Tab-separated table of C-alpha atoms in Angstrom:
chain	number	residue	atom	x	y	z
E	185	MET	CA	0.127	29.295	9.424
E	186	LYS	CA	2.572	26.877	7.788
E	187	ALA	CA	2.604	24.691	10.886
E	188	ALA	CA	-1.194	24.567	10.915
E	189	LEU	CA	-1.255	23.559	7.261
E	190	LEU	CA	1.400	20.905	7.846
E	191	LEU	CA	-0.535	19.191	10.636
E	192	SER	CA	-4.016	19.654	9.173
E	193	PRO	CA	-4.004	16.348	7.208
E	194	VAL	CA	-3.056	14.568	10.446
E	195	LEU	CA	-5.459	16.199	12.886
E	196	LEU	CA	-8.496	17.035	10.762
E	197	PRO	CA	-9.478	13.459	9.764
E	198	ALA	CA	-9.350	12.369	13.401
E	199	LEU	CA	-11.326	15.399	14.593
E	200	LEU	CA	-13.999	14.976	11.922
E	201	ALA	CA	-14.266	11.229	12.568
E	202	ALA	CA	-14.752	11.940	16.275
E	203	LEU	CA	-17.286	14.708	15.481
E	204	TRP	CA	-19.452	12.456	13.276
E	205	ARG	CA	-19.266	9.786	15.978
E	206	MET	CA	-20.380	12.147	18.742
E	207	MET	CA	-23.193	13.547	16.621
E	208	ARG	CA	-24.421	9.971	16.054
E	209	LEU	CA	-25.132	10.681	12.411
E	210	LYS	CA	-26.797	7.865	10.516
E	211	GLY	CA	-27.679	6.919	6.970
E	212	ASN	CA	-27.226	9.489	4.215
E	213	ALA	CA	-26.092	12.241	6.592
E	214	LEU	CA	-23.232	10.089	7.882
E	215	ARG	CA	-22.155	9.042	4.402
E	216	ARG	CA	-22.256	12.594	3.051
E	217	GLY	CA	-20.262	13.884	6.020
E	218	PHE	CA	-17.711	11.140	5.605
E	219	ILE	CA	-17.291	11.804	1.868
E	220	VAL	CA	-16.876	15.561	2.401
E	221	SER	CA	-14.331	14.871	5.158
E	222	GLY	CA	-12.350	12.592	2.869
E	223	PHE	CA	-12.203	15.152	0.067
E	224	LEU	CA	-11.351	18.039	2.402
E	225	CYS	CA	-8.490	16.166	4.059
E	226	ALA	CA	-7.260	14.965	0.673
E	227	PHE	CA	-7.207	18.575	-0.561
E	228	LEU	CA	-5.087	19.625	2.425
E	229	SER	CA	-2.713	16.702	1.827
E	230	ALA	CA	-2.313	17.702	-1.815
E	231	LEU	CA	-1.776	21.337	-0.828
E	232	ASN	CA	1.156	20.330	1.353
E	233	THR	CA	2.795	18.657	-1.644
E	234	LEU	CA	2.371	21.704	-3.899
E	235	LEU	CA	3.674	24.440	-1.623
E	236	PRO	CA	7.436	24.957	-1.927
E	237	GLU	CA	7.885	25.430	1.808
E	238	ALA	CA	5.301	23.843	4.075
E	239	GLY	CA	7.331	24.366	7.224
E	240	GLU	CA	8.615	22.011	9.894
E	241	ILE	CA	7.444	21.183	13.407
E	242	SER	CA	9.541	19.617	16.157
E	243	LEU	CA	8.481	18.902	19.734
E	244	ARG	CA	11.744	18.070	21.424
E	245	GLY	CA	12.181	15.577	24.257
E	246	THR	CA	15.546	13.831	24.162
E	247	ASP	CA	17.848	13.273	21.178
E	248	LEU	CA	15.887	10.194	20.109
E	249	ILE	CA	12.454	10.992	21.559
E	250	THR	CA	11.405	14.001	19.497
E	251	LEU	CA	8.240	14.435	17.466
E	252	SER	CA	9.194	15.832	14.083
E	253	PHE	CA	7.037	16.622	11.034
E	254	ARG	CA	8.170	17.930	7.659
E	255	VAL	CA	7.438	17.541	3.954
E	256	ASP	CA	10.202	16.021	1.840
E	257	GLY	CA	10.355	14.474	-1.621
E	258	ILE	CA	9.321	10.977	-0.535
E	259	GLY	CA	6.594	12.315	1.736
E	260	LYS	CA	5.133	14.299	-1.174
E	261	VAL	CA	4.706	11.110	-3.223
E	262	TYR	CA	2.795	9.498	-0.366
E	263	LEU	CA	0.682	12.546	0.424
E	264	MET	CA	-0.343	12.873	-3.211
E	265	LEU	CA	-1.154	9.164	-3.323
E	266	LEU	CA	-3.345	9.531	-0.231
E	267	SER	CA	-5.054	12.575	-1.705
E	268	VAL	CA	-6.034	10.537	-4.785
E	269	LEU	CA	-6.909	7.195	-3.206
E	270	TRP	CA	-8.677	8.123	0.023
E	271	PRO	CA	-11.567	10.203	-1.391
E	272	GLY	CA	-12.326	7.435	-3.890
E	273	ALA	CA	-12.348	4.875	-1.113
E	274	ALA	CA	-14.688	7.137	0.889
E	275	VAL	CA	-17.163	7.394	-2.003
E	276	TYR	CA	-16.941	3.651	-2.635
E	277	ALA	CA	-17.486	2.854	1.048
E	278	ALA	CA	-20.623	5.020	1.070
E	279	GLY	CA	-22.147	2.814	-1.604
E	280	TYR	CA	-20.771	-0.491	-0.359
E	281	LEU	CA	-21.916	0.036	3.255
E	282	ARG	CA	-25.213	1.735	2.439
E	283	HIS	CA	-27.231	-0.906	4.320
E	284	ASP	CA	-24.630	-1.812	6.945
E	285	GLU	CA	-25.831	-1.234	10.497
E	286	ASN	CA	-22.275	-0.650	11.762
E	287	GLN	CA	-21.185	1.796	9.080
E	288	GLY	CA	-20.627	4.521	11.696
E	289	GLN	CA	-17.994	2.419	13.417
E	290	PHE	CA	-16.294	1.671	10.109
E	291	PHE	CA	-16.188	5.332	9.065
E	292	PHE	CA	-14.820	6.325	12.477
E	293	TYR	CA	-11.782	4.044	12.240
E	294	PHE	CA	-11.413	4.805	8.538
E	295	GLY	CA	-11.081	8.506	9.328
E	296	LEU	CA	-8.620	7.911	12.165
E	297	THR	CA	-6.525	5.703	9.892
E	298	GLN	CA	-6.396	8.445	7.263
E	299	GLY	CA	-4.904	10.854	9.789
E	300	VAL	CA	-2.311	8.333	10.988
E	301	LEU	CA	-1.233	7.574	7.417
E	302	CYS	CA	-0.724	11.275	6.746
E	303	ALA	CA	1.361	11.475	9.933
E	304	LEU	CA	3.558	8.655	8.634
E	305	ALA	CA	4.100	10.478	5.350
E	306	LEU	CA	5.064	13.643	7.246
E	307	SER	CA	7.267	12.017	9.904
E	308	GLY	CA	10.691	13.643	10.081
E	309	ASN	CA	12.520	11.116	12.248
E	310	LEU	CA	12.524	7.472	13.225
E	311	PHE	CA	10.768	7.960	16.572
E	312	THR	CA	7.828	9.822	15.034
E	313	PHE	CA	7.520	7.269	12.259
E	314	PHE	CA	7.610	4.352	14.711
E	315	LEU	CA	4.990	5.929	16.975
E	316	PHE	CA	2.472	6.394	14.170
E	317	TYR	CA	3.420	3.068	12.570
E	318	VAL	CA	2.200	1.310	15.711
E	319	GLY	CA	-0.857	3.580	15.728
E	320	MET	CA	-1.623	2.547	12.161
E	321	ALA	CA	-1.515	-1.136	13.133
E	322	LEU	CA	-3.925	-0.623	16.036
E	323	LEU	CA	-6.388	1.724	14.309
E	324	SER	CA	-6.683	-0.195	11.041
E	325	ALA	CA	-7.214	-3.587	12.734
E	326	PRO	CA	-10.922	-2.802	13.453
E	327	LEU	CA	-11.421	-2.308	9.700
E	328	VAL	CA	-10.403	-5.939	9.186
E	329	ALA	CA	-12.676	-7.104	12.018
E	330	HIS	CA	-15.668	-5.039	10.845
E	331	SER	CA	-18.021	-7.960	10.141
E	332	GLY	CA	-17.672	-9.100	13.754
E	333	ASP	CA	-17.571	-12.853	13.094
E	334	LYS	CA	-14.938	-15.249	14.414
E	335	GLU	CA	-12.996	-15.430	11.166
E	336	ALA	CA	-12.746	-11.640	10.985
E	337	ALA	CA	-11.648	-11.490	14.624
E	338	ARG	CA	-8.904	-14.061	14.003
E	339	ALA	CA	-7.728	-12.219	10.899
E	340	SER	CA	-7.651	-8.946	12.824
E	341	VAL	CA	-5.530	-10.521	15.565
E	342	GLU	CA	-3.139	-11.965	12.979
E	343	PHE	CA	-2.959	-8.586	11.269
E	344	THR	CA	-2.064	-6.900	14.561
E	345	VAL	CA	0.442	-9.567	15.647
E	346	HIS	CA	2.349	-9.377	12.355
E	347	SER	CA	2.386	-5.578	12.510
E	348	LEU	CA	3.620	-5.468	16.107
E	349	ALA	CA	6.195	-8.214	15.500
E	350	GLY	CA	7.614	-6.112	12.698
E	351	ALA	CA	7.510	-3.040	14.914
E	352	PHE	CA	9.420	-4.939	17.615
E	353	CYS	CA	12.215	-5.669	15.117
E	354	VAL	CA	12.359	-1.966	14.347
E	355	LEU	CA	12.389	-1.119	18.055
E	356	ILE	CA	15.450	-3.318	18.613
E	357	GLY	CA	17.243	-1.378	15.901
E	358	MET	CA	16.201	1.942	17.381
E	359	GLY	CA	17.595	0.888	20.761
E	360	VAL	CA	20.979	-0.064	19.322
E	361	ILE	CA	21.188	3.083	17.226
E	362	GLY	CA	20.261	5.230	20.210
E	363	ALA	CA	22.933	3.561	22.326
E	364	LEU	CA	25.520	4.407	19.668
E	365	GLY	CA	24.464	8.049	19.581
E	366	GLY	CA	22.500	8.062	16.314
E	367	SER	CA	19.997	10.883	15.818
E	368	GLY	CA	17.289	9.022	13.931
E	369	ASP	CA	16.603	12.143	11.854
E	370	PHE	CA	15.758	11.283	8.251
E	371	ALA	CA	17.451	14.386	6.894
E	372	ALA	CA	20.685	13.913	8.846
E	373	GLY	CA	21.065	10.120	8.744
E	374	LEU	CA	21.278	7.608	11.569
E	375	LEU	CA	24.981	7.354	12.223
E	376	THR	CA	28.146	9.210	11.328
E	377	ASP	CA	31.105	7.462	9.712
E	378	ALA	CA	32.910	7.524	13.058
E	379	GLN	CA	29.993	5.803	14.798
E	380	TRP	CA	29.743	3.239	11.992
E	381	THR	CA	33.439	2.305	11.886
E	382	GLY	CA	34.299	-0.792	13.895
E	383	LYS	CA	30.680	-1.789	14.433
E	384	GLU	CA	29.779	-2.774	10.873
E	385	GLY	CA	28.748	-6.341	11.761
E	386	LEU	CA	26.382	-5.286	14.542
E	387	LEU	CA	24.874	-2.456	12.529
E	388	LEU	CA	24.338	-4.587	9.423
E	389	THR	CA	22.429	-7.111	11.548
E	390	VAL	CA	20.384	-4.361	13.178
E	391	LEU	CA	19.539	-2.728	9.851
E	392	PHE	CA	18.522	-6.093	8.396
E	393	LEU	CA	16.134	-6.582	11.327
E	394	MET	CA	14.659	-3.123	10.827
E	395	LEU	CA	14.163	-3.644	7.096
E	396	LEU	CA	12.614	-7.057	7.726
E	397	GLY	CA	10.330	-5.500	10.340
E	398	PHE	CA	9.021	-2.864	7.943
E	399	GLY	CA	8.851	-5.541	5.257
E	400	ALA	CA	6.262	-7.361	7.402
E	401	LYS	CA	3.713	-4.640	6.639
E	402	ALA	CA	4.651	-4.860	2.954
E	403	GLY	CA	4.004	-8.615	2.941
E	404	LEU	CA	7.647	-9.708	2.606
E	405	TYR	CA	8.249	-13.417	3.230
E	406	PRO	CA	8.229	-14.899	5.876
E	407	MET	CA	5.932	-12.269	7.472
E	408	HIS	CA	3.342	-12.150	4.706
E	409	GLY	CA	0.626	-14.326	6.272
E	410	TRP	CA	-1.650	-11.486	7.404
E	411	LEU	CA	-2.542	-10.480	3.828
E	412	PRO	CA	-4.366	-13.668	2.709
E	413	SER	CA	-6.052	-13.815	6.131
E	414	ALA	CA	-7.223	-10.198	6.290
E	415	HIS	CA	-8.420	-9.465	2.761
E	416	PRO	CA	-11.122	-12.140	2.373
E	417	VAL	CA	-12.924	-11.032	5.554
E	418	ALA	CA	-12.408	-7.261	5.404
E	419	PRO	CA	-15.017	-5.067	3.655
E	420	ALA	CA	-13.976	-4.203	0.101
E	421	PRO	CA	-13.176	-0.516	0.843
E	422	ALA	CA	-10.910	-1.656	3.673
E	423	SER	CA	-9.235	-4.229	1.409
E	424	ALA	CA	-8.662	-1.523	-1.207
E	425	VAL	CA	-6.762	0.753	1.159
E	426	LEU	CA	-5.025	-2.147	2.924
E	427	SER	CA	-3.438	-3.213	-0.349
E	428	GLY	CA	-3.277	0.152	-2.084
E	429	VAL	CA	-2.009	2.303	0.797
E	430	ILE	CA	-1.302	0.546	4.094
E	431	THR	CA	1.127	-2.047	2.682
E	432	LYS	CA	2.970	0.895	1.109
E	433	MET	CA	3.685	2.284	4.584
E	434	GLY	CA	5.920	-0.726	5.138
E	435	VAL	CA	7.658	0.259	1.905
E	436	LEU	CA	7.970	3.821	3.211
E	437	GLY	CA	9.692	2.484	6.328
E	438	VAL	CA	12.140	0.581	4.122
E	439	ILE	CA	12.882	3.732	2.116
E	440	ARG	CA	13.398	5.830	5.249
E	441	VAL	CA	15.882	3.345	6.749
E	442	LEU	CA	17.651	2.167	3.604
E	443	TYR	CA	17.943	5.377	1.607
E	444	GLN	CA	17.630	8.237	4.074
E	445	THR	CA	19.315	7.001	7.210
E	446	ALA	CA	21.761	4.113	6.759
E	447	GLY	CA	22.581	5.039	3.167
E	448	VAL	CA	22.797	2.599	0.262
E	449	ASN	CA	26.575	2.949	0.013
E	450	ARG	CA	26.938	1.218	3.380
E	451	LEU	CA	24.691	-1.706	2.407
E	452	ARG	CA	25.404	-2.157	-1.293
E	453	GLY	CA	27.289	-5.410	-1.894
E	454	THR	CA	26.846	-6.693	1.670
E	455	TRP	CA	25.098	-9.853	2.815
E	456	VAL	CA	22.149	-7.663	3.815
E	457	GLN	CA	21.516	-6.651	0.204
E	458	TYR	CA	21.840	-10.215	-1.075
E	459	ALA	CA	19.518	-11.599	1.614
E	460	LEU	CA	16.885	-8.935	0.966
E	461	LEU	CA	17.009	-9.462	-2.806
E	462	ILE	CA	16.526	-13.210	-2.336
E	463	LEU	CA	13.607	-12.705	0.060
E	464	ALA	CA	11.947	-10.282	-2.358
E	465	LEU	CA	12.291	-12.671	-5.317
E	466	VAL	CA	11.013	-15.603	-3.262
E	467	THR	CA	8.004	-13.518	-2.223
E	468	ILE	CA	7.299	-12.418	-5.804
E	469	LEU	CA	7.290	-15.970	-7.143
E	470	MET	CA	5.514	-17.518	-4.157
E	471	GLY	CA	2.738	-14.906	-4.128
E	472	SER	CA	2.097	-15.292	-7.866
E	473	ALA	CA	2.024	-19.094	-7.649
E	474	LEU	CA	-0.385	-19.091	-4.702
E	475	ALA	CA	-2.633	-16.541	-6.421
E	476	PHE	CA	-2.698	-18.724	-9.538
E	477	LYS	CA	-3.941	-21.689	-7.489
E	478	GLU	CA	-6.432	-19.771	-5.324
E	479	LYS	CA	-10.169	-20.036	-6.123
E	480	LYS	CA	-11.555	-17.347	-3.814
E	481	LEU	CA	-11.475	-14.003	-5.641
E	482	LYS	CA	-10.411	-11.685	-2.802
E	483	LYS	CA	-7.873	-14.187	-1.465
E	484	ARG	CA	-6.439	-14.468	-4.989
E	485	LEU	CA	-5.999	-10.700	-5.014
E	486	ALA	CA	-4.437	-10.853	-1.535
E	487	TYR	CA	-1.744	-13.279	-2.717
E	488	SER	CA	-1.294	-11.031	-5.726
E	489	SER	CA	-0.542	-8.142	-3.355
E	490	VAL	CA	2.036	-10.277	-1.573
E	491	SER	CA	3.794	-10.705	-4.912
E	492	GLN	CA	3.371	-7.230	-6.374
E	493	VAL	CA	4.408	-5.168	-3.351
E	494	SER	CA	7.627	-7.172	-3.317
E	495	TYR	CA	8.248	-5.915	-6.859
E	496	VAL	CA	8.606	-2.517	-5.199
E	497	LEU	CA	10.885	-3.901	-2.475
E	498	PHE	CA	12.995	-5.715	-5.050
E	499	GLY	CA	13.555	-2.466	-6.945
E	500	LEU	CA	14.567	-0.669	-3.746
E	501	PHE	CA	16.916	-3.497	-2.753
E	502	THR	CA	18.793	-3.262	-6.073
E	503	MET	CA	20.079	0.089	-4.753
E	504	THR	CA	20.378	1.442	-8.311
E	505	GLU	CA	18.846	4.559	-9.844
E	506	LEU	CA	16.701	2.657	-12.344
E	507	GLY	CA	15.660	0.191	-9.651
E	508	PHE	CA	14.567	3.037	-7.374
E	509	ILE	CA	12.636	4.792	-10.148
E	510	GLY	CA	10.971	1.526	-11.179
E	511	ALA	CA	10.087	0.771	-7.558
E	512	MET	CA	8.475	4.166	-6.970
E	513	LEU	CA	6.622	3.995	-10.289
E	514	HIS	CA	5.311	0.556	-9.396
E	515	LEU	CA	4.334	1.785	-5.941
E	516	VAL	CA	2.078	4.435	-7.498
E	517	ILE	CA	0.738	2.222	-10.280
E	518	HIS	CA	0.126	-0.748	-7.995
E	519	ALA	CA	-1.797	1.443	-5.544
E	520	LEU	CA	-4.164	2.528	-8.332
E	521	ILE	CA	-4.426	-0.989	-9.750
E	522	LYS	CA	-5.123	-2.720	-6.458
E	523	ASN	CA	-7.698	-0.159	-5.407
E	524	THR	CA	-9.463	-0.831	-8.714
E	525	LEU	CA	-9.201	-4.622	-8.449
E	526	PHE	CA	-10.410	-4.854	-4.852
E	527	MET	CA	-13.226	-2.409	-5.552
E	528	GLY	CA	-14.188	-4.522	-8.559
E	529	ALA	CA	-14.076	-7.721	-6.534
E	530	GLY	CA	-16.126	-6.075	-3.797
E	531	ALA	CA	-18.734	-4.902	-6.304
E	532	ILE	CA	-19.010	-8.416	-7.764
E	533	ILE	CA	-19.361	-10.072	-4.366
E	534	HIS	CA	-21.757	-7.341	-3.168
E	535	GLN	CA	-24.062	-7.826	-6.167
E	536	THR	CA	-23.932	-11.619	-6.399
E	537	GLY	CA	-23.021	-12.992	-2.976
E	538	LYS	CA	-20.511	-15.242	-4.772
E	539	THR	CA	-16.883	-15.464	-3.639
E	540	ASP	CA	-15.468	-18.279	-5.807
E	541	VAL	CA	-14.087	-17.381	-9.243
E	542	ASP	CA	-15.637	-20.534	-10.735
E	543	GLU	CA	-19.104	-19.198	-9.859
E	544	MET	CA	-18.700	-15.955	-11.846
E	545	ASP	CA	-18.581	-17.163	-15.464
E	546	GLY	CA	-20.594	-14.921	-17.782
E	547	LEU	CA	-21.028	-12.175	-15.189
E	548	GLY	CA	-19.240	-9.581	-17.319
E	549	ARG	CA	-22.314	-9.065	-19.507
E	550	SER	CA	-24.370	-8.110	-16.443
E	551	MET	CA	-21.654	-5.892	-14.921
E	552	PRO	CA	-19.833	-4.363	-17.917
E	553	TRP	CA	-18.438	-1.298	-16.129
E	554	THR	CA	-17.029	-3.358	-13.267
E	555	TYR	CA	-15.472	-5.928	-15.588
E	556	GLY	CA	-14.144	-3.238	-17.921
E	557	CYS	CA	-12.293	-1.512	-15.073
E	558	PHE	CA	-11.148	-4.884	-13.714
E	559	ALA	CA	-9.809	-5.860	-17.151
E	560	LEU	CA	-7.817	-2.627	-17.590
E	561	ALA	CA	-6.343	-2.906	-14.089
E	562	SER	CA	-5.452	-6.558	-14.798
E	563	LEU	CA	-3.573	-5.549	-17.959
E	564	GLY	CA	-1.668	-3.005	-15.879
E	565	LEU	CA	-0.719	-5.571	-13.262
E	566	VAL	CA	0.514	-8.008	-15.907
E	567	GLY	CA	2.579	-5.162	-17.386
E	568	ILE	CA	1.027	-4.885	-20.846
E	569	PRO	CA	1.461	-1.546	-22.647
E	570	PRO	CA	0.181	1.122	-22.781
E	571	THR	CA	-0.652	0.798	-19.074
E	572	GLY	CA	1.670	2.215	-16.409
E	573	GLY	CA	2.562	-1.270	-15.186
E	574	PHE	CA	4.654	-1.919	-18.298
E	575	ILE	CA	6.940	1.066	-17.653
E	576	SER	CA	7.520	0.307	-13.977
E	577	LYS	CA	8.357	-3.367	-14.600
E	578	TRP	CA	10.698	-2.465	-17.454
E	579	ASP	CA	12.667	-0.139	-15.179
E	580	LEU	CA	12.710	-2.761	-12.420
E	581	ALA	CA	14.255	-5.296	-14.791
E	582	LEU	CA	16.880	-2.811	-16.004
E	583	GLY	CA	17.639	-1.782	-12.428
E	584	ALA	CA	18.296	-5.418	-11.503
E	585	LEU	CA	20.755	-5.791	-14.380
E	586	ASP	CA	22.519	-2.578	-13.295
E	587	THR	CA	23.492	-4.054	-9.924
E	588	GLY	CA	26.461	-5.889	-11.400
E	589	ILE	CA	25.779	-8.791	-9.022
E	590	PRO	CA	26.630	-12.217	-10.499
E	591	GLY	CA	23.410	-13.830	-11.665
E	592	SER	CA	21.607	-10.476	-11.886
E	593	TRP	CA	19.580	-11.931	-14.787
E	594	VAL	CA	17.654	-14.023	-12.234
E	595	GLY	CA	15.675	-10.953	-11.129
E	596	PRO	CA	14.225	-10.137	-14.584
E	597	ALA	CA	13.560	-13.850	-15.165
E	598	VAL	CA	11.512	-14.074	-11.965
E	599	LEU	CA	9.630	-10.879	-12.877
E	600	LEU	CA	8.791	-12.354	-16.279
E	601	LEU	CA	7.613	-15.651	-14.810
E	602	SER	CA	5.510	-13.772	-12.256
E	603	ALA	CA	3.937	-11.711	-15.074
E	604	VAL	CA	2.942	-14.922	-16.868
E	605	LEU	CA	1.326	-16.247	-13.686
E	606	THR	CA	-0.396	-12.894	-13.159
E	607	ALA	CA	-1.911	-13.136	-16.617
E	608	GLY	CA	-3.075	-16.646	-15.730
E	609	TYR	CA	-4.928	-15.705	-12.554
E	610	LEU	CA	-6.359	-12.344	-13.692
E	611	LEU	CA	-6.945	-12.349	-17.445
E	612	THR	CA	-8.488	-15.809	-17.478
E	613	PHE	CA	-10.984	-14.587	-14.866
E	614	VAL	CA	-11.912	-11.597	-17.058
E	615	ILE	CA	-12.181	-13.734	-20.220
E	616	ARG	CA	-14.411	-16.290	-18.513
E	617	GLY	CA	-16.560	-13.522	-17.100
E	618	CYS	CA	-17.080	-11.857	-20.485
E	619	PHE	CA	-17.125	-14.714	-22.971
E	620	SER	CA	-18.522	-17.762	-21.178
E	621	GLY	CA	-22.085	-18.904	-21.811
E	622	ASP	CA	-25.095	-17.783	-19.804
E	623	ASN	CA	-24.914	-18.516	-16.089
E	624	GLU	CA	-28.354	-19.423	-14.785
E	625	THR	CA	-27.342	-18.786	-11.182
E	626	LEU	CA	-26.530	-15.127	-11.981
E	627	LYS	CA	-29.680	-14.119	-13.823
E	628	GLY	CA	-31.072	-10.820	-12.614
E	629	VAL	CA	-27.689	-9.508	-11.381
E	630	ARG	CA	-27.274	-5.794	-12.064
E	631	GLU	CA	-24.360	-3.385	-12.194
E	632	ALA	CA	-23.199	-1.947	-8.888
E	633	ASP	CA	-24.185	1.407	-7.396
E	634	VAL	CA	-22.739	4.518	-9.079
E	635	CYS	CA	-20.813	5.302	-5.855
E	636	MET	CA	-18.951	2.026	-6.367
E	637	ILE	CA	-18.499	2.307	-10.140
E	638	GLY	CA	-17.322	5.941	-10.165
E	639	PRO	CA	-14.023	5.532	-8.246
E	640	MET	CA	-13.145	2.410	-10.262
E	641	CYS	CA	-13.567	4.305	-13.530
E	642	VAL	CA	-11.407	7.200	-12.303
E	643	TYR	CA	-8.595	4.888	-11.189
E	644	ALA	CA	-8.770	2.819	-14.375
E	645	ALA	CA	-8.391	6.033	-16.396
E	646	LEU	CA	-5.372	7.062	-14.302
E	647	ILE	CA	-3.726	3.657	-14.875
E	648	LEU	CA	-3.976	4.260	-18.617
E	649	LEU	CA	-2.932	7.918	-18.452
E	650	LEU	CA	0.196	7.121	-16.439
E	651	GLY	CA	1.131	4.586	-19.097
E	652	LEU	CA	0.614	7.067	-21.928
E	653	PHE	CA	2.075	10.153	-20.241
E	654	PRO	CA	4.570	9.056	-17.560
E	655	GLY	CA	7.123	11.798	-18.243
E	656	GLY	CA	6.223	14.154	-15.391
E	657	LEU	CA	6.263	11.465	-12.715
E	658	ILE	CA	9.451	9.888	-14.061
E	659	GLY	CA	11.169	13.283	-14.127
E	660	TYR	CA	10.216	13.915	-10.504
E	661	LEU	CA	11.453	10.472	-9.441
E	662	GLN	CA	14.741	10.950	-11.303
E	663	GLY	CA	15.363	14.113	-9.326
E	664	LEU	CA	14.444	12.317	-6.132
E	665	ALA	CA	16.808	9.443	-6.940
E	666	GLY	CA	19.599	11.934	-7.480
E	667	THR	CA	19.266	13.184	-3.909
E	668	LEU	CA	19.129	9.719	-2.336
E	669	LEU	CA	21.731	7.714	-4.251
């Protein structure tokens, strides 16, 4: 029974997606089936996080080639995140794709991707995680290419190439670790002290490659290019989960390697930590600057994701308790914020056909619910209280100062400068949309469908609630940090 419950979030989305495909459902029947599937699978994911003992499944091959599934503290955070974000994306997609002739194909890959993401959250060892990590790259690429035009095809190829290049870096590390006798089990750790001793130089290089490989999916420089290519061409519900969830699977890979296998004590104070901190700060500043300059709304949000996901990586790379807590808080908050922002951008583009921010002045009066949710999410991303973004960024800054590294003040300074740029590229857009004069080209524009507005309102409310009442989540993350540091 426990094993069936454990695997249900992995298998059920794929089975239901295949069932709707075989039944050739169309129109309202397809959308209703897809929404029910999303909520059912989300419920099972949440149930796995609430039960004290959800069991463990292992299908053993060799020491390194073993499929292993279990629920641990980190996995629970991701499963709960999926259980909140995926149903909303399903409802939003039903409204956004209402008149799309290829919506069946989109929903099919969307369902398969949901199952693969749950498998990643439940993976108990490096082999299982790697297997489904590659599966995620292949199954989510059709979401990017959904429109079928040349630009979407190119973006999908770039998305896949970046993902597989990162996976290849991880594979190199797995080969070296396997040759040294490491187990790859997240609970046991990669290598014993005896296996580590005398090979520190090789293993530090290998671990850096692995962390850089997983960082590719999180948009870490220099492997960030797929984000600004994929988001402008992907449908808005795909963009929402790409930024809100799929980039976070790269972060999950970083956590699994850095905190649960190698161990921060082996990397703290080494060149690997310094290099990763520098790359994260460069990515934060670069992404914010490029977003500030960008005129296309969805591409602006894509560059914003490049910057903001590296906030999470920066906190993890500090290898401090406050840095870890701030990183995990920002992971949750950013997922809610980016789902809201991309859904808002999708609603605007869907209703107006406009993609350039300079064409949207005065639109806020015609789409008050969309702009209201967009404004609240923007405040959260800047880090203005009482939104959850303020708390996560505060902890990230304190975690950077706790490292004791010379020049540790540079981290908070970069975060502050990035926040100023974030205010420039988001809040100015909201202000112009709400307070500019009448825009003759937008007369007759109406608010988006309730299926599109509803999820945005729910996520905007959660952004505010997590800022006002963060105690429960912070307490959980403090306990989690105690087991990993």
